[in-house]
mmCIF file of C-alpha atoms in Angstrom:
data_model
loop_
_atom_site.group_PDB
_atom_site.id
_atom_site.type_symbol
_atom_site.label_atom_id
_atom_site.label_comp_id
_atom_site.label_asym_id
_atom_site.label_seq_id
_atom_site.Cartn_x
_atom_site.Cartn_y
_atom_site.Cartn_z
ATOM 1 C CA GLY A 1 -4.497 -24.263 -29.433
ATOM 2 C CA ALA A 2 -5.981 -24.013 -25.746
ATOM 3 C CA VAL A 3 -5.866 -26.938 -23.373
ATOM 4 C CA VAL A 4 -8.046 -27.485 -20.382
ATOM 5 C CA SER A 5 -6.472 -30.313 -18.638
ATOM 6 C CA GLN A 6 -8.095 -32.447 -15.812
ATOM 7 C CA HIS A 7 -7.531 -34.860 -12.909
ATOM 8 C CA PRO A 8 -7.298 -37.409 -12.171
ATOM 9 C CA SER A 9 -8.103 -39.008 -15.022
ATOM 10 C CA TRP A 10 -9.319 -42.286 -13.469
ATOM 11 C CA VAL A 11 -10.383 -42.476 -9.265
ATOM 12 C CA ILE A 12 -11.416 -45.798 -7.840
ATOM 13 C CA CYS A 13 -12.895 -46.015 -3.958
ATOM 14 C CA LYS A 14 -15.232 -46.934 -1.798
ATOM 15 C CA SER A 15 -19.032 -46.208 -1.308
ATOM 16 C CA GLY A 16 -19.401 -43.029 1.198
ATOM 17 C CA THR A 17 -16.016 -41.188 -0.356
ATOM 18 C CA SER A 18 -15.883 -38.188 -1.588
ATOM 19 C CA VAL A 19 -14.236 -37.215 -4.648
ATOM 20 C CA LYS A 20 -12.549 -33.620 -5.880
ATOM 21 C CA ILE A 21 -12.476 -33.726 -9.594
ATOM 22 C CA GLU A 22 -9.603 -30.627 -10.904
ATOM 23 C CA CYS A 23 -10.634 -28.324 -14.539
ATOM 24 C CA ARG A 24 -7.635 -26.078 -15.286
ATOM 25 C CA SER A 25 -7.248 -24.617 -18.436
ATOM 26 C CA LEU A 26 -3.405 -24.145 -18.783
ATOM 27 C CA ASP A 27 -3.464 -21.225 -21.677
ATOM 28 C CA PHE A 28 -6.201 -18.982 -21.513
ATOM 29 C CA GLN A 29 -8.870 -18.068 -18.286
ATOM 30 C CA ALA A 30 -11.998 -18.665 -17.682
ATOM 31 C CA THR A 31 -14.950 -16.964 -16.715
ATOM 32 C CA THR A 32 -17.122 -20.199 -16.819
ATOM 33 C CA MET A 33 -16.748 -24.260 -17.151
ATOM 34 C CA PHE A 34 -18.639 -26.439 -17.747
ATOM 35 C CA TRP A 35 -19.388 -29.804 -16.306
ATOM 36 C CA TYR A 36 -20.227 -32.915 -18.027
ATOM 37 C CA ARG A 37 -20.974 -36.319 -17.145
ATOM 38 C CA GLN A 38 -21.045 -39.035 -20.363
ATOM 39 C CA PHE A 39 -22.817 -42.317 -19.904
ATOM 40 C CA PRO A 40 -21.029 -45.275 -22.305
ATOM 41 C CA LYS A 41 -22.307 -45.031 -25.568
ATOM 42 C CA GLN A 42 -24.340 -41.838 -24.654
ATOM 43 C CA SER A 43 -24.390 -38.418 -25.273
ATOM 44 C CA LEU A 44 -22.857 -35.557 -23.099
ATOM 45 C CA MET A 45 -25.482 -34.998 -20.037
ATOM 46 C CA LEU A 46 -24.756 -31.007 -19.003
ATOM 47 C CA MET A 47 -24.374 -31.131 -15.202
ATOM 48 C CA ALA A 48 -23.366 -27.394 -14.270
ATOM 49 C CA THR A 49 -22.390 -24.157 -15.689
ATOM 50 C CA SER A 50 -19.320 -23.551 -13.407
ATOM 51 C CA ASN A 51 -18.917 -19.192 -12.597
ATOM 52 C CA GLU A 52 -15.943 -18.063 -11.467
ATOM 53 C CA GLY A 53 -16.727 -15.462 -8.771
ATOM 54 C CA SER A 54 -20.224 -16.565 -8.511
ATOM 55 C CA LYS A 55 -22.492 -19.889 -7.331
ATOM 56 C CA ALA A 56 -22.272 -22.603 -10.463
ATOM 57 C CA THR A 57 -25.813 -22.859 -12.643
ATOM 58 C CA TYR A 58 -26.388 -26.565 -12.272
ATOM 59 C CA GLU A 59 -29.148 -28.040 -14.414
ATOM 60 C CA GLN A 60 -32.944 -29.384 -13.766
ATOM 61 C CA GLY A 61 -32.126 -32.451 -12.032
ATOM 62 C CA VAL A 62 -28.648 -32.777 -11.081
ATOM 63 C CA GLU A 63 -28.249 -32.310 -6.616
ATOM 64 C CA LYS A 64 -26.480 -29.146 -5.664
ATOM 65 C CA ASP A 65 -25.649 -30.544 -2.582
ATOM 66 C CA LYS A 66 -24.319 -34.004 -4.156
ATOM 67 C CA PHE A 67 -22.568 -32.324 -6.660
ATOM 68 C CA LEU A 68 -20.075 -29.642 -5.339
ATOM 69 C CA ILE A 69 -18.991 -27.382 -7.147
ATOM 70 C CA ASN A 70 -16.175 -24.242 -7.095
ATOM 71 C CA HIS A 71 -15.194 -21.828 -9.003
ATOM 72 C CA ALA A 72 -12.558 -19.914 -7.309
ATOM 73 C CA SER A 73 -9.858 -18.601 -9.918
ATOM 74 C CA LEU A 74 -10.354 -17.730 -13.454
ATOM 75 C CA THR A 75 -8.400 -20.671 -14.437
ATOM 76 C CA LEU A 76 -9.770 -23.334 -11.875
ATOM 77 C CA SER A 77 -12.900 -24.924 -11.320
ATOM 78 C CA THR A 78 -12.869 -27.989 -9.205
ATOM 79 C CA LEU A 79 -16.689 -30.725 -8.998
ATOM 80 C CA THR A 80 -16.565 -32.830 -5.619
ATOM 81 C CA VAL A 81 -18.767 -35.597 -5.774
ATOM 82 C CA THR A 82 -20.252 -36.838 -2.541
ATOM 83 C CA SER A 83 -20.739 -39.146 -0.218
ATOM 84 C CA ALA A 84 -20.384 -41.153 -3.421
ATOM 85 C CA HIS A 85 -22.484 -44.391 -4.542
ATOM 86 C CA PRO A 86 -22.214 -46.904 -7.200
ATOM 87 C CA GLU A 87 -24.849 -44.325 -9.151
ATOM 88 C CA ASP A 88 -22.538 -41.922 -9.961
ATOM 89 C CA SER A 89 -19.695 -43.990 -11.583
ATOM 90 C CA SER A 90 -19.878 -42.294 -14.604
ATOM 91 C CA PHE A 91 -17.164 -40.334 -17.104
ATOM 92 C CA TYR A 92 -17.610 -36.849 -15.889
ATOM 93 C CA ILE A 93 -15.853 -33.882 -18.450
ATOM 94 C CA CYS A 94 -15.200 -29.813 -17.947
ATOM 95 C CA SER A 95 -14.943 -28.302 -20.552
ATOM 96 C CA ALA A 96 -13.722 -23.764 -20.493
ATOM 97 C CA ARG A 97 -14.561 -22.022 -23.329
ATOM 98 C CA ASP A 98 -11.214 -19.212 -25.105
ATOM 99 C CA PRO A 99 -12.814 -15.802 -24.582
ATOM 100 C CA GLN A 100 -10.253 -14.786 -27.332
ATOM 101 C CA THR A 101 -10.398 -17.612 -30.282
ATOM 102 C CA LEU A 102 -13.434 -16.110 -32.724
ATOM 103 C CA ASN A 103 -16.802 -18.199 -31.487
ATOM 104 C CA GLN A 104 -15.035 -19.430 -28.172
ATOM 105 C CA PRO A 105 -15.361 -23.309 -28.853
ATOM 106 C CA GLN A 106 -15.133 -25.228 -26.202
ATOM 107 C CA HIS A 107 -11.679 -26.974 -25.685
ATOM 108 C CA PHE A 108 -12.362 -30.572 -22.894
ATOM 109 C CA GLY A 109 -10.252 -31.796 -20.819
ATOM 110 C CA ASP A 110 -9.447 -35.562 -20.380
ATOM 111 C CA GLY A 111 -12.326 -36.294 -18.392
ATOM 112 C CA THR A 112 -12.269 -38.464 -15.216
ATOM 113 C CA ARG A 113 -13.387 -42.186 -14.764
ATOM 114 C CA LEU A 114 -15.271 -42.786 -11.587
ATOM 115 C CA SER A 115 -15.553 -45.597 -10.107
ATOM 116 C CA ILE A 116 -17.655 -46.446 -6.828
ATOM 117 C CA LEU A 117 -17.118 -50.213 -5.420
ATOM 118 C CA GLY B 1 -34.149 -24.095 -24.540
ATOM 119 C CA GLU B 2 -32.679 -25.388 -27.323
ATOM 120 C CA ASN B 3 -33.315 -28.964 -28.574
ATOM 121 C CA VAL B 4 -30.775 -30.699 -30.790
ATOM 122 C CA GLU B 5 -31.698 -34.183 -33.035
ATOM 123 C CA GLN B 6 -28.725 -35.942 -33.841
ATOM 124 C CA HIS B 7 -29.336 -38.258 -37.333
ATOM 125 C CA PRO B 8 -28.171 -40.810 -37.556
ATOM 126 C CA SER B 9 -27.189 -43.123 -34.672
ATOM 127 C CA THR B 10 -24.478 -44.579 -35.853
ATOM 128 C CA LEU B 11 -23.275 -44.982 -39.784
ATOM 129 C CA SER B 12 -21.213 -47.618 -41.594
ATOM 130 C CA VAL B 13 -19.856 -47.197 -44.146
ATOM 131 C CA GLN B 14 -16.750 -48.769 -46.686
ATOM 132 C CA GLU B 15 -13.410 -47.005 -46.489
ATOM 133 C CA GLY B 16 -13.117 -43.754 -49.421
ATOM 134 C CA ASP B 17 -17.223 -43.524 -49.039
ATOM 135 C CA SER B 18 -18.722 -40.685 -47.765
ATOM 136 C CA ALA B 19 -20.470 -40.255 -44.654
ATOM 137 C CA VAL B 20 -23.209 -37.477 -44.156
ATOM 138 C CA ILE B 21 -24.693 -36.780 -40.024
ATOM 139 C CA LYS B 22 -27.590 -34.635 -39.927
ATOM 140 C CA CYS B 23 -28.463 -32.317 -37.479
ATOM 141 C CA THR B 24 -31.633 -29.832 -36.290
ATOM 142 C CA TYR B 25 -32.397 -27.582 -33.699
ATOM 143 C CA SER B 26 -34.633 -25.498 -32.055
ATOM 144 C CA ASP B 27 -34.074 -21.840 -31.228
ATOM 145 C CA SER B 28 -33.481 -19.264 -33.892
ATOM 146 C CA ALA B 29 -31.543 -17.020 -31.532
ATOM 147 C CA SER B 30 -28.194 -19.951 -32.123
ATOM 148 C CA ASN B 31 -25.909 -19.267 -34.005
ATOM 149 C CA TYR B 32 -23.082 -21.257 -33.418
ATOM 150 C CA PHE B 33 -22.974 -24.610 -34.443
ATOM 151 C CA PRO B 34 -19.200 -26.727 -33.840
ATOM 152 C CA TRP B 35 -18.911 -30.429 -34.859
ATOM 153 C CA TYR B 36 -16.793 -33.001 -32.013
ATOM 154 C CA LYS B 37 -14.621 -36.150 -32.686
ATOM 155 C CA GLN B 38 -15.080 -37.988 -29.629
ATOM 156 C CA GLU B 39 -12.698 -41.135 -29.456
ATOM 157 C CA LEU B 40 -12.897 -44.090 -27.321
ATOM 158 C CA GLY B 41 -12.723 -43.144 -23.667
ATOM 159 C CA LYS B 42 -10.705 -39.739 -24.819
ATOM 160 C CA ARG B 43 -11.802 -36.199 -25.005
ATOM 161 C CA PRO B 44 -14.973 -34.680 -27.292
ATOM 162 C CA GLN B 45 -11.873 -32.549 -30.113
ATOM 163 C CA LEU B 46 -13.421 -29.369 -32.021
ATOM 164 C CA ILE B 47 -12.854 -30.468 -36.034
ATOM 165 C CA ILE B 48 -15.072 -28.002 -37.424
ATOM 166 C CA ASP B 49 -17.415 -25.281 -36.612
ATOM 167 C CA ILE B 50 -20.013 -22.325 -38.165
ATOM 168 C CA ARG B 51 -21.353 -19.524 -37.677
ATOM 169 C CA SER B 52 -24.835 -18.797 -38.959
ATOM 170 C CA ASN B 53 -23.580 -15.653 -41.725
ATOM 171 C CA VAL B 54 -21.482 -18.438 -43.319
ATOM 172 C CA GLY B 55 -23.400 -21.716 -45.762
ATOM 173 C CA GLU B 56 -20.651 -23.571 -45.993
ATOM 174 C CA LYS B 57 -16.605 -24.214 -44.611
ATOM 175 C CA LYS B 58 -14.774 -26.892 -45.601
ATOM 176 C CA ASP B 59 -11.407 -28.421 -44.064
ATOM 177 C CA GLN B 60 -9.913 -31.108 -46.626
ATOM 178 C CA ARG B 61 -11.768 -33.353 -46.362
ATOM 179 C CA ILE B 62 -14.395 -32.562 -43.827
ATOM 180 C CA ALA B 63 -16.772 -29.771 -44.533
ATOM 181 C CA VAL B 64 -20.163 -28.566 -42.754
ATOM 182 C CA THR B 65 -23.018 -26.438 -44.303
ATOM 183 C CA LEU B 66 -25.622 -24.054 -42.866
ATOM 184 C CA ASN B 67 -29.453 -23.907 -43.318
ATOM 185 C CA LYS B 68 -30.798 -21.001 -40.813
ATOM 186 C CA THR B 69 -33.985 -21.018 -42.509
ATOM 187 C CA ALA B 70 -34.998 -24.892 -42.019
ATOM 188 C CA LYS B 71 -32.092 -25.264 -39.027
ATOM 189 C CA HIS B 72 -30.360 -28.138 -40.086
ATOM 190 C CA PHE B 73 -26.939 -28.630 -40.314
ATOM 191 C CA SER B 74 -24.736 -31.347 -41.520
ATOM 192 C CA LEU B 75 -21.224 -33.014 -41.585
ATOM 193 C CA HIS B 76 -19.657 -34.090 -44.305
ATOM 194 C CA ILE B 77 -16.686 -36.861 -44.526
ATOM 195 C CA THR B 78 -15.518 -37.597 -48.094
ATOM 196 C CA GLU B 79 -12.263 -39.977 -48.942
ATOM 197 C CA THR B 80 -13.475 -41.807 -45.529
ATOM 198 C CA GLN B 81 -10.317 -43.443 -43.436
ATOM 199 C CA PRO B 82 -10.446 -46.419 -41.071
ATOM 200 C CA GLU B 83 -9.601 -43.696 -38.511
ATOM 201 C CA ASP B 84 -12.435 -41.287 -39.105
ATOM 202 C CA SER B 85 -14.214 -44.261 -36.832
ATOM 203 C CA ALA B 86 -15.482 -42.211 -33.821
ATOM 204 C CA VAL B 87 -18.417 -40.597 -31.976
ATOM 205 C CA TYR B 88 -19.453 -37.172 -33.515
ATOM 206 C CA PHE B 89 -21.307 -34.935 -31.659
ATOM 207 C CA CYS B 90 -23.578 -32.079 -32.985
ATOM 208 C CA ALA B 91 -24.353 -29.212 -31.462
ATOM 209 C CA ALA B 92 -25.887 -25.256 -31.136
ATOM 210 C CA SER B 93 -25.353 -21.897 -29.091
ATOM 211 C CA ILE B 94 -25.514 -18.048 -28.671
ATOM 212 C CA THR B 95 -22.266 -16.967 -28.762
ATOM 213 C CA ASN B 96 -20.994 -15.650 -25.827
ATOM 214 C CA ALA B 97 -23.990 -16.772 -24.029
ATOM 215 C CA GLY B 98 -22.229 -20.068 -22.693
ATOM 216 C CA LYS B 99 -24.151 -23.125 -22.381
ATOM 217 C CA SER B 100 -24.221 -25.523 -25.681
ATOM 218 C CA THR B 101 -26.718 -27.829 -26.165
ATOM 219 C CA PHE B 102 -25.560 -31.883 -27.130
ATOM 220 C CA GLY B 103 -26.843 -33.717 -30.035
ATOM 221 C CA ASP B 104 -26.785 -37.367 -29.471
ATOM 222 C CA GLY B 105 -23.826 -38.600 -31.421
ATOM 223 C CA THR B 106 -23.804 -40.866 -34.218
ATOM 224 C CA THR B 107 -21.480 -43.864 -34.306
ATOM 225 C CA LEU B 108 -19.327 -43.751 -37.603
ATOM 226 C CA THR B 109 -17.434 -47.316 -38.483
ATOM 227 C CA VAL B 110 -15.885 -46.666 -41.518
ATOM 228 C CA LYS B 111 -14.917 -50.712 -42.612
ATOM 229 C CA PRO B 112 -11.292 -51.268 -44.488
#
């Protein structure tokens, strides 16, 4: 089945550091990918929709200058958390819809656990 | 926009019993309803889905029912096993239109 690969799986860094997270669709092309943030015991909160070749669409309340999204190819989207601070610590998950599969279900990456010290 | 409500937030059952999780949605244009299972620290995985032109779908011990008129859909797990313990999310979306709206999740615990 469709596979989405996300790296790194775990990041620990100092406050003020910028962190880049990669999301790749391994066996299908995805014109659209999604970035979520998940707090412990809570639901998936959509941060932004990443569109290949164009600007990302951010959800209300998400700082676009803080969370930079680039979708330069049909198989890769990146999320950069700029000047990260402890409040940015969270579990970040990407997903992509497989356009070749009926109903185009979302397939999720393994997530990135970000800890800012 | 779409609003999805999911109940209950926690559910505890004995092994072998059935579990039912219910969701309601608000946007009548939504036509695709997947269910995801997420184990602790892992990715959500699609376990079953249903389109609005179907009222029920079953896959072994898992079934989903949809009432389009009432805008609600449910996940049914029969003969529960300890490995069914996880967080389950429902979602609603419009096929081919992009993002899904997720429910808040249900933590299912199956006691041996």
